Amino acid sequence: MSTISSQQDGNAELPDVSEGALVLNAFWIKFSPKQFQARRFEASAFDLRALWDQYGEDWFFYHPRGSSSIVGLPRHGDAETNEDSTLDHLQREDHLGLLSARFEDELASLFEDQNVERTRPLVLLGEKNLVKHVAWEHGNTPSLVADGFDVRSRFVLDPKIINPADKKAFVALTIRVRSRWNITADLRDLASAGVDLHGKVVRWKDPSSERWRLAGAVEGIDGDQVVLDKRRTEVPERIPVLDAQLEGSKENFYHCLKSILGRTFSEFQDDLEKRVNKNQQGPSVAQFISRIREFLEGKSPLELTPTLIAELREQVTLQDTGPNQSIHRANSVQYCFNPSRSKRDKQAWRGLRRFGPFDQDSFGRRSPKILVVCHSNSRGVTEQFVQKVKEGLPEGDYEAGFASTFQLASPDLRIIEVSNDSTYTASPGRAYRDVINDHLQSLGSSPNRVYDAALVAIEDEDADLPGAENPYLQAKATLLMAGIPTQQVRWETMRQSNYQLQYTLRNFTTALYAKMGGTPWTVDQDKTVSDELVIGLGTSEISSGRFGERTRLIGITTVFSGDGNYLLGNLSKECLYEDYPDELRRTTTEILSRRKEEMGWDTRDTVRLIFHTFKPLRDIEVAQIVSDCVEEVGDDQNVEFAFLEVSKHHPYVLFDPNQQGVGSNGERAVYVPQRGTIAQLTGRQQALFPLGARFTRRTDEPIRRPLLLKLHRSSTYWDRVYLAEQVFKFTAISWKTVLPIKRPVTIEYSSLIAQELGELRKIPYWSPEPLNSLLRTSRWFL
């Protein structure tokens, strides 16, 4: 294999496995013999960098975590070192981290004739430029497109330590497939072809390192110089045009191609997307992996030291049978529509239509008043849309309407409009704000909570206006400060056909009901402890631009289960990234204190505290947070806790060889595991599939990757299957949509909170105070 093709045809041969077993995108690496020679260097005498500088050509060095010494492996029999090291004989199974690192170090040397992008982890580029291939098929495509734009597959080879339930820990080589988008066209040629480059981000070939780095945004081109506006501090204001390229983002890609191709752009874009996506589908990914495996098998065995060799063996399979099974499947989610859990359905919207919302007997706004704000040009369209929201559609999935579905009594929707005058032309955001303020002031001295919610209709082109110019952002800030949660609707949405609109209105009205403080549904949970609290942390980043100052915000969501139903608790928490440990400690203490009083915990009751986080918590935070909170609240209860990182960034893909596709012709979701599948990868890591083949909508949709769940070593509650099943259930209680989502609501809602509050910070007069008083029970951020 001299090169790796970027286009595959046909299905690869995956290992034959029993029904229910899965195949990992990894191959077992066998190291032999069981014992091998190494030398130990005291870390106090030599640091790692000094050893690499002195012996790096002949030796490989590795510093095991927590060790006071550095391990050295000779690359060949003639490798020499000084007497400041000691000879040691190491057992293979005790040093998997060292073996994995040494294998990765040697791996790149096997691909010298490949297009190697980087070495750790090893990244290879496919040989075929898909843009050139699509251009050839279309014919008469400008050479600037075929020669100046490049999309090809990227293959990442990354050894990992795997420890399924039925096997001892071992090293496996994971292989995953991505896409790389690159623009090599000369900026002057792009400008000559009519591409507007102003404000577009470019990268720069740094002359000091010969490496490409992000530079700044284009202000203009002056001869053979690119003039930058916003830029990194270390980048000069002018850089040679020959050392500059547009950043290879999809946004830049299609911005350029649209200008160059004109009316043929849409067809070209569709064909390119189909080819790129095909390379990410199960059969193509499996075939890429198979080809790389064949190449590596031809190079085996690989000599790592004179006394140690490595061989690539069979692809890793995970079993769902036996006493120590590695594959579990969660039971299907049961949506509940009353506190006793007697009204259930496997589908959220169908259950709402059959039973009504979960809290219909206790919901306090049965005759809600809803404000509708629209532009005068869209008054007629808005009135028609409001009528459809209230009364429903003639047929289909939204025939009952908002009031009937959610057991409400004649919702009152009042429309006010924004005039198409000079104020609106100058600043749409200000125009919406002024109209809303004038209307609220006309209601008297205490307008708070006169309305239970508001719908804000805006023009399509206004939806992406920045900061204070954005009419919805201005309207939202004004209304939230008056205690009124808001729901946006665009003109293009209101003009949808009834067939499309039925699905839009299911989500729209569910979110609206939740924003008014309602609980559309929840999911059940077998009660195993006196009380259970789950706290989720999500993140969002705001900035004044690509190269401006960045602020990272953390949102916090809590979920309670005291009676077998999961119910959302405190929601309006937000803090700066650097402050989140203190905020989490304060929030947890507050929640425990309130919950202890509400539930009347008895002495020695068992309370379970579970954290879902977007990043691993540092060891010192984990122990300190729990101990501080329990001590302050009182240590009468037995508190068990678990810290679970929920991540979508990892190297793992799992294939179900028995899934040959869904759809009339089996055209979708080939090899995609079923929803709710849980796979143990190590003692503390599991892969979870929140969505499966059924929720693969497009024929060209890439194979679904699981969430990776990492249990922190300081946790005192270790039932991994329970924790994974809980995350799975939390993907079903998002009220932003009636369908399951890709992440648990603990993380999803927290991220939405951080994102929304980050955007609202751009409004000068904004204050978040009402969120924790007037809107404490509202899901205003949906």
Tab-separated table of C-alpha atoms in Angstrom, residues 216-578:
chain	number	residue	atom	x	y	z
A	216	GLY	CA	-5.819	37.054	11.279
A	217	ALA	CA	-8.656	38.448	9.180
A	218	VAL	CA	-8.104	39.953	5.739
A	219	GLU	CA	-8.531	43.703	5.386
A	220	GLY	CA	-7.302	43.736	1.794
A	221	ILE	CA	-4.554	42.766	-0.652
A	222	ASP	CA	-1.917	45.319	-1.550
A	223	GLY	CA	0.236	43.993	-4.397
A	224	ASP	CA	2.060	40.951	-3.081
A	225	GLN	CA	1.104	41.680	0.540
A	226	VAL	CA	-1.945	40.664	2.564
A	227	VAL	CA	-3.056	43.417	4.928
A	228	LEU	CA	-4.570	42.046	8.137
A	229	ASP	CA	-7.166	43.734	10.294
A	230	LYS	CA	-7.760	41.649	13.427
A	231	ARG	CA	-4.788	39.373	13.973
A	232	ARG	CA	-2.756	37.447	16.514
A	233	THR	CA	-0.362	39.659	18.451
A	234	GLU	CA	2.749	37.896	17.152
A	235	VAL	CA	1.710	38.219	13.490
A	236	PRO	CA	2.789	41.330	11.532
A	237	GLU	CA	0.165	43.614	10.002
A	238	ARG	CA	1.340	42.696	6.494
A	239	ILE	CA	2.396	39.231	5.363
A	240	PRO	CA	3.545	37.987	1.916
A	241	VAL	CA	0.630	36.710	-0.136
A	242	LEU	CA	2.666	33.630	-1.082
A	243	ASP	CA	2.862	32.722	2.620
A	244	ALA	CA	-0.875	33.101	3.222
A	245	GLN	CA	-3.856	30.817	2.621
A	246	LEU	CA	-7.500	30.976	3.549
A	247	GLU	CA	-8.345	28.864	6.568
A	248	GLY	CA	-9.717	25.541	5.340
A	249	SER	CA	-13.109	25.798	7.016
A	250	LYS	CA	-16.359	24.751	5.385
A	251	GLU	CA	-17.563	28.325	5.672
A	252	ASN	CA	-14.590	29.639	3.679
A	253	PHE	CA	-14.784	26.719	1.276
A	254	TYR	CA	-18.362	27.291	0.224
A	255	HIS	CA	-18.084	31.086	0.377
A	256	CYS	CA	-15.399	30.874	-2.309
A	257	LEU	CA	-17.028	28.170	-4.429
A	258	LYS	CA	-20.351	29.994	-4.472
A	259	SER	CA	-18.667	33.074	-5.963
A	260	ILE	CA	-16.608	31.085	-8.467
A	261	LEU	CA	-19.227	28.555	-9.634
A	262	GLY	CA	-22.319	30.737	-9.641
A	263	ARG	CA	-25.499	28.880	-10.612
A	264	THR	CA	-23.758	25.470	-10.676
A	265	PHE	CA	-22.642	25.837	-7.043
A	266	SER	CA	-25.577	24.057	-5.347
A	267	GLU	CA	-25.222	20.917	-7.433
A	268	PHE	CA	-21.445	20.889	-6.944
A	269	GLN	CA	-21.864	21.343	-3.184
A	270	ASP	CA	-24.387	18.486	-2.939
A	271	ASP	CA	-22.149	16.088	-4.853
A	272	LEU	CA	-19.095	17.007	-2.771
A	273	GLU	CA	-20.990	16.585	0.519
A	274	LYS	CA	-22.252	13.172	-0.574
A	275	ARG	CA	-18.734	11.981	-1.335
A	276	VAL	CA	-17.312	13.345	1.909
A	277	ASN	CA	-20.135	11.813	3.948
A	278	LYS	CA	-19.822	8.461	2.207
A	279	ASN	CA	-16.263	8.209	3.487
A	280	GLN	CA	-17.625	8.660	7.025
A	281	GLN	CA	-20.273	5.929	6.741
A	282	GLY	CA	-19.877	2.540	8.382
A	283	PRO	CA	-18.895	0.431	5.336
A	284	SER	CA	-16.326	2.972	4.088
A	285	VAL	CA	-14.789	3.484	7.537
A	286	ALA	CA	-14.549	-0.283	8.002
A	287	GLN	CA	-12.864	-0.647	4.606
A	288	PHE	CA	-10.329	2.098	5.308
A	289	ILE	CA	-9.464	0.384	8.588
A	290	SER	CA	-9.161	-2.951	6.826
A	291	ARG	CA	-6.663	-1.567	4.299
A	292	ILE	CA	-4.481	-0.008	6.977
A	293	ARG	CA	-4.573	-3.265	8.936
A	294	GLU	CA	-3.445	-5.228	5.878
A	295	PHE	CA	-0.538	-2.859	5.409
A	296	LEU	CA	0.546	-3.088	9.046
A	297	GLU	CA	0.240	-6.869	9.076
A	298	GLY	CA	2.710	-6.920	6.195
A	299	LYS	CA	5.178	-5.023	8.374
A	300	SER	CA	4.770	-7.315	11.405
A	301	PRO	CA	6.548	-8.183	13.593
A	302	LEU	CA	7.812	-4.735	14.540
A	303	GLU	CA	11.020	-4.596	16.593
A	304	LEU	CA	10.678	-2.075	19.411
A	305	THR	CA	13.869	-3.067	21.268
A	306	PRO	CA	16.355	-5.905	20.807
A	307	THR	CA	14.305	-7.885	23.357
A	308	LEU	CA	10.782	-6.748	22.485
A	309	ILE	CA	8.615	-7.106	19.370
A	310	ALA	CA	5.040	-6.077	18.539
A	311	GLU	CA	2.543	-7.736	16.196
A	312	LEU	CA	-0.828	-6.469	15.017
A	313	ARG	CA	-3.451	-9.131	15.645
A	314	GLU	CA	-7.212	-9.496	15.251
A	315	GLN	CA	-9.765	-6.709	15.454
A	316	VAL	CA	-11.172	-6.195	18.937
A	317	THR	CA	-14.668	-7.587	19.541
A	318	LEU	CA	-16.809	-6.888	22.592
A	319	GLN	CA	-19.224	-9.584	23.770
A	320	ASP	CA	-22.715	-9.290	25.233
A	321	THR	CA	-22.789	-12.762	26.795
A	322	GLY	CA	-21.145	-14.482	29.731
A	323	PRO	CA	-20.743	-13.499	33.390
A	324	ASN	CA	-18.405	-10.629	32.513
A	325	GLN	CA	-20.084	-9.210	29.443
A	326	SER	CA	-18.731	-6.019	27.904
A	327	ILE	CA	-21.932	-5.056	26.045
A	328	HIS	CA	-25.162	-4.079	27.799
A	329	ARG	CA	-28.353	-2.699	26.344
A	330	ALA	CA	-30.469	-0.335	28.344
A	331	ASN	CA	-34.194	-0.907	28.428
A	332	SER	CA	-36.191	1.344	26.148
A	333	VAL	CA	-37.073	4.678	27.712
A	334	GLN	CA	-40.541	4.977	29.197
A	335	TYR	CA	-41.922	8.525	29.073
A	336	CYS	CA	-44.131	9.256	32.077
A	337	PHE	CA	-47.123	11.605	32.082
A	338	ASN	CA	-48.228	11.523	35.714
A	339	PRO	CA	-46.398	11.334	39.079
A	340	SER	CA	-47.532	7.769	39.787
A	341	ARG	CA	-45.995	6.651	36.459
A	342	SER	CA	-49.167	4.815	35.445
A	343	LYS	CA	-49.498	6.843	32.234
A	344	ARG	CA	-46.603	5.862	29.983
A	345	ASP	CA	-45.580	5.769	26.373
A	346	LYS	CA	-42.445	4.933	24.416
A	347	GLN	CA	-42.837	8.132	22.365
A	348	ALA	CA	-42.960	11.595	23.922
A	349	TRP	CA	-45.350	13.326	21.524
A	350	ARG	CA	-47.705	10.362	21.245
A	351	GLY	CA	-47.847	10.249	25.036
A	352	LEU	CA	-48.645	13.965	25.229
A	353	ARG	CA	-51.530	13.522	22.796
A	354	ARG	CA	-52.861	10.525	24.756
A	355	PHE	CA	-52.408	11.707	28.340
A	356	GLY	CA	-51.520	15.407	28.430
A	357	PRO	CA	-48.458	16.783	30.249
A	358	PHE	CA	-46.916	15.318	33.395
A	359	ASP	CA	-47.982	18.215	35.644
A	360	GLN	CA	-51.443	18.918	34.191
A	361	ASP	CA	-53.097	18.631	37.617
A	362	SER	CA	-50.705	21.074	39.284
A	363	PHE	CA	-49.767	23.496	36.490
A	364	GLY	CA	-50.627	26.997	37.690
A	365	ARG	CA	-51.143	28.805	34.369
A	366	ARG	CA	-54.052	26.975	32.787
A	367	SER	CA	-55.238	30.145	30.992
A	368	PRO	CA	-51.930	31.655	29.932
A	369	LYS	CA	-51.521	35.105	28.420
A	370	ILE	CA	-48.925	35.192	25.654
A	371	LEU	CA	-47.505	38.310	24.013
A	372	VAL	CA	-46.706	38.130	20.289
A	373	VAL	CA	-44.264	40.682	18.839
A	374	CYS	CA	-43.904	40.949	15.068
A	375	HIS	CA	-42.897	43.337	12.298
A	376	SER	CA	-45.740	45.191	10.611
A	377	ASN	CA	-44.846	43.615	7.273
A	378	SER	CA	-45.503	40.152	8.679
A	379	ARG	CA	-48.681	40.864	10.649
A	380	GLY	CA	-50.863	38.709	8.414
A	381	VAL	CA	-48.436	35.772	8.336
A	382	THR	CA	-47.998	36.005	12.110
A	383	GLU	CA	-51.747	35.960	12.743
A	384	GLN	CA	-52.106	32.844	10.600
A	385	PHE	CA	-49.213	31.182	12.427
A	386	VAL	CA	-50.671	32.042	15.858
A	387	GLN	CA	-53.982	30.547	14.832
A	388	LYS	CA	-52.281	27.301	13.826
A	389	VAL	CA	-50.415	27.221	17.152
A	390	LYS	CA	-53.694	27.590	19.077
A	391	GLU	CA	-56.085	25.486	17.017
A	392	GLY	CA	-53.809	22.974	15.321
A	393	LEU	CA	-53.576	21.835	11.704
A	394	PRO	CA	-56.317	20.139	9.667
A	395	GLU	CA	-54.544	16.770	9.698
A	396	GLY	CA	-51.267	15.175	10.689
A	397	ASP	CA	-49.331	15.140	13.939
A	398	TYR	CA	-50.483	18.530	15.271
A	399	GLU	CA	-54.217	18.458	14.753
A	400	ALA	CA	-55.183	19.043	18.420
A	401	GLY	CA	-53.401	22.391	18.886
A	402	PHE	CA	-51.562	23.911	21.843
A	403	ALA	CA	-54.495	24.205	24.275
A	404	SER	CA	-55.854	20.703	23.805
A	405	THR	CA	-52.468	18.952	23.800
A	406	PHE	CA	-51.275	20.622	26.994
A	407	GLN	CA	-54.680	20.667	28.746
A	408	LEU	CA	-54.951	24.482	28.764
A	409	ALA	CA	-58.059	26.653	28.812
A	410	SER	CA	-58.162	29.145	25.920
A	411	PRO	CA	-54.660	30.661	25.800
A	412	ASP	CA	-54.877	34.408	25.144
A	413	LEU	CA	-52.353	35.575	22.518
A	414	ARG	CA	-52.065	39.339	22.009
A	415	ILE	CA	-50.142	40.763	19.018
A	416	ILE	CA	-48.163	44.017	19.004
A	417	GLU	CA	-46.170	45.136	15.998
A	418	VAL	CA	-42.949	46.946	15.163
A	419	SER	CA	-43.388	49.633	12.525
A	420	ASN	CA	-41.267	49.680	9.397
A	421	ASP	CA	-39.913	53.179	10.091
A	422	SER	CA	-36.525	54.883	10.318
A	423	THR	CA	-35.886	53.516	13.812
A	424	TYR	CA	-36.223	49.963	12.534
A	425	THR	CA	-34.052	50.681	9.495
A	426	ALA	CA	-31.309	52.174	11.668
A	427	SER	CA	-31.448	49.520	14.395
A	428	PRO	CA	-33.895	46.576	14.306
A	429	GLY	CA	-32.857	45.609	17.845
A	430	ARG	CA	-33.665	49.014	19.273
A	431	ALA	CA	-36.999	49.127	17.442
A	432	TYR	CA	-38.149	45.834	18.985
A	433	ARG	CA	-36.925	46.906	22.435
A	434	ASP	CA	-38.753	50.258	22.297
A	435	VAL	CA	-42.063	48.729	21.194
A	436	ILE	CA	-41.924	46.131	23.962
A	437	ASN	CA	-40.976	48.689	26.623
A	438	ASP	CA	-43.767	51.037	25.539
A	439	HIS	CA	-46.293	48.219	25.681
A	440	LEU	CA	-45.179	46.968	29.118
A	441	GLN	CA	-45.239	50.511	30.519
A	442	SER	CA	-48.776	50.962	29.230
A	443	LEU	CA	-49.864	48.082	31.466
A	444	GLY	CA	-49.216	50.075	34.624
A	445	SER	CA	-46.575	50.300	37.302
A	446	SER	CA	-46.192	46.520	37.820
A	447	PRO	CA	-46.041	44.807	34.405
A	448	ASN	CA	-44.070	41.805	35.697
A	449	ARG	CA	-45.729	38.491	34.878
A	450	VAL	CA	-48.734	40.055	33.142
A	451	TYR	CA	-47.724	37.675	30.368
A	452	ASP	CA	-46.705	34.078	30.924
A	453	ALA	CA	-44.605	33.941	27.763
A	454	ALA	CA	-43.858	35.864	24.567
A	455	LEU	CA	-43.401	34.898	20.906
A	456	VAL	CA	-41.024	37.137	18.972
A	457	ALA	CA	-41.268	36.941	15.169
A	458	ILE	CA	-38.292	38.337	13.237
A	459	GLU	CA	-37.191	38.590	9.640
A	460	ASP	CA	-34.842	35.885	8.421
A	461	GLU	CA	-32.063	38.344	7.592
A	462	ASP	CA	-32.209	39.884	11.098
A	463	ALA	CA	-31.663	36.577	12.904
A	464	ASP	CA	-27.863	36.700	12.683
A	465	LEU	CA	-27.317	40.379	13.434
A	466	PRO	CA	-24.622	40.870	16.089
A	467	GLY	CA	-25.152	41.842	19.720
A	468	ALA	CA	-27.392	44.836	20.399
A	469	GLU	CA	-28.449	45.023	16.721
A	470	ASN	CA	-30.198	41.665	16.958
A	471	PRO	CA	-33.958	42.186	17.449
A	472	TYR	CA	-34.538	38.851	19.174
A	473	LEU	CA	-31.651	39.339	21.593
A	474	GLN	CA	-32.918	42.818	22.491
A	475	ALA	CA	-36.469	41.547	22.849
A	476	LYS	CA	-35.359	38.592	24.922
A	477	ALA	CA	-33.318	40.733	27.339
A	478	THR	CA	-36.171	43.215	27.775
A	479	LEU	CA	-38.806	40.543	28.337
A	480	LEU	CA	-36.700	38.327	30.621
A	481	MET	CA	-35.999	41.301	32.864
A	482	ALA	CA	-39.765	41.709	33.129
A	483	GLY	CA	-40.066	38.031	34.072
A	484	ILE	CA	-41.399	36.905	30.680
A	485	PRO	CA	-39.721	33.937	28.920
A	486	THR	CA	-39.486	34.246	25.126
A	487	GLN	CA	-39.721	32.014	22.075
A	488	GLN	CA	-38.307	33.047	18.703
A	489	VAL	CA	-39.938	32.291	15.363
A	490	ARG	CA	-38.601	33.318	11.947
A	491	TRP	CA	-40.587	34.288	8.894
A	492	GLU	CA	-39.384	31.257	6.964
A	493	THR	CA	-40.695	29.008	9.746
A	494	MET	CA	-44.140	30.625	9.742
A	495	ARG	CA	-44.334	30.146	5.965
A	496	GLN	CA	-43.654	26.398	6.067
A	497	SER	CA	-46.118	24.021	4.475
A	498	ASN	CA	-48.522	22.330	6.891
A	499	TYR	CA	-46.628	19.074	6.418
A	500	GLN	CA	-43.369	20.640	7.600
A	501	LEU	CA	-45.062	22.821	10.178
A	502	GLN	CA	-46.618	19.905	12.072
A	503	TYR	CA	-43.160	18.742	13.169
A	504	THR	CA	-41.969	22.278	13.901
A	505	LEU	CA	-44.994	22.989	16.107
A	506	ARG	CA	-44.502	19.831	18.161
A	507	ASN	CA	-41.107	21.105	19.274
A	508	PHE	CA	-42.186	24.757	19.378
A	509	THR	CA	-45.132	24.233	21.727
A	510	THR	CA	-43.290	21.755	23.947
A	511	ALA	CA	-40.538	24.301	24.539
A	512	LEU	CA	-43.143	27.051	25.058
A	513	TYR	CA	-44.947	25.020	27.734
A	514	ALA	CA	-41.638	24.316	29.497
A	515	LYS	CA	-40.714	27.995	29.378
A	516	MET	CA	-43.957	28.788	31.187
A	517	GLY	CA	-42.763	26.497	33.983
A	518	GLY	CA	-44.531	23.339	32.853
A	519	THR	CA	-43.206	19.773	32.820
A	520	PRO	CA	-44.282	18.086	29.569
A	521	TRP	CA	-43.030	14.646	30.604
A	522	THR	CA	-40.326	12.895	32.549
A	523	VAL	CA	-38.816	9.405	32.569
A	524	ASP	CA	-39.056	6.766	35.260
A	525	GLN	CA	-36.341	5.384	37.501
A	526	ASP	CA	-36.422	2.492	39.969
A	527	LYS	CA	-35.862	3.985	43.404
A	528	THR	CA	-32.731	2.520	45.028
A	529	VAL	CA	-31.773	5.232	47.545
A	530	SER	CA	-33.587	7.768	49.705
A	531	ASP	CA	-32.804	10.588	47.315
A	532	GLU	CA	-30.652	11.183	44.264
A	533	LEU	CA	-29.294	14.468	42.938
A	534	VAL	CA	-27.572	14.863	39.594
A	535	ILE	CA	-25.654	18.060	38.836
A	536	GLY	CA	-24.587	18.839	35.292
A	537	LEU	CA	-21.973	21.310	34.093
A	538	GLY	CA	-21.898	22.583	30.512
A	539	THR	CA	-19.755	25.197	28.818
A	540	SER	CA	-19.986	27.924	26.204
A	541	GLU	CA	-17.437	30.398	24.877
A	542	ILE	CA	-18.167	33.971	23.849
A	543	SER	CA	-15.814	36.419	22.172
A	544	SER	CA	-15.783	39.719	20.350
A	545	GLY	CA	-14.418	37.965	17.267
A	546	ARG	CA	-12.129	35.154	16.184
A	547	PHE	CA	-9.075	36.959	17.510
A	548	GLY	CA	-10.738	38.997	20.246
A	549	GLU	CA	-10.856	38.355	23.957
A	550	ARG	CA	-12.581	35.103	24.822
A	551	THR	CA	-14.702	34.395	27.867
A	552	ARG	CA	-15.589	30.840	28.801
A	553	LEU	CA	-18.790	30.397	30.788
A	554	ILE	CA	-20.104	27.445	32.746
A	555	GLY	CA	-23.789	26.623	33.204
A	556	ILE	CA	-25.114	24.376	35.959
A	557	THR	CA	-28.217	22.152	35.801
A	558	THR	CA	-29.648	19.965	38.563
A	559	VAL	CA	-31.967	16.979	38.343
A	560	PHE	CA	-33.702	15.381	41.332
A	561	SER	CA	-35.176	11.949	41.873
A	562	GLY	CA	-36.847	11.493	45.218
A	563	ASP	CA	-39.975	9.592	44.172
A	564	GLY	CA	-38.825	7.581	41.158
A	565	ASN	CA	-39.317	10.425	38.664
A	566	TYR	CA	-36.521	12.614	37.358
A	567	LEU	CA	-37.433	16.274	37.727
A	568	LEU	CA	-35.394	19.312	36.740
A	569	GLY	CA	-34.396	21.611	39.584
A	570	ASN	CA	-32.297	24.779	39.703
A	571	LEU	CA	-31.427	25.952	36.220
A	572	SER	CA	-30.278	29.573	36.095
A	573	LYS	CA	-26.679	29.167	37.234
A	574	GLU	CA	-23.773	30.606	35.275
A	575	CYS	CA	-20.203	31.547	36.130
A	576	LEU	CA	-16.816	32.152	34.570
A	577	TYR	CA	-14.782	29.069	33.771
A	578	GLU	CA	-12.096	29.838	36.333
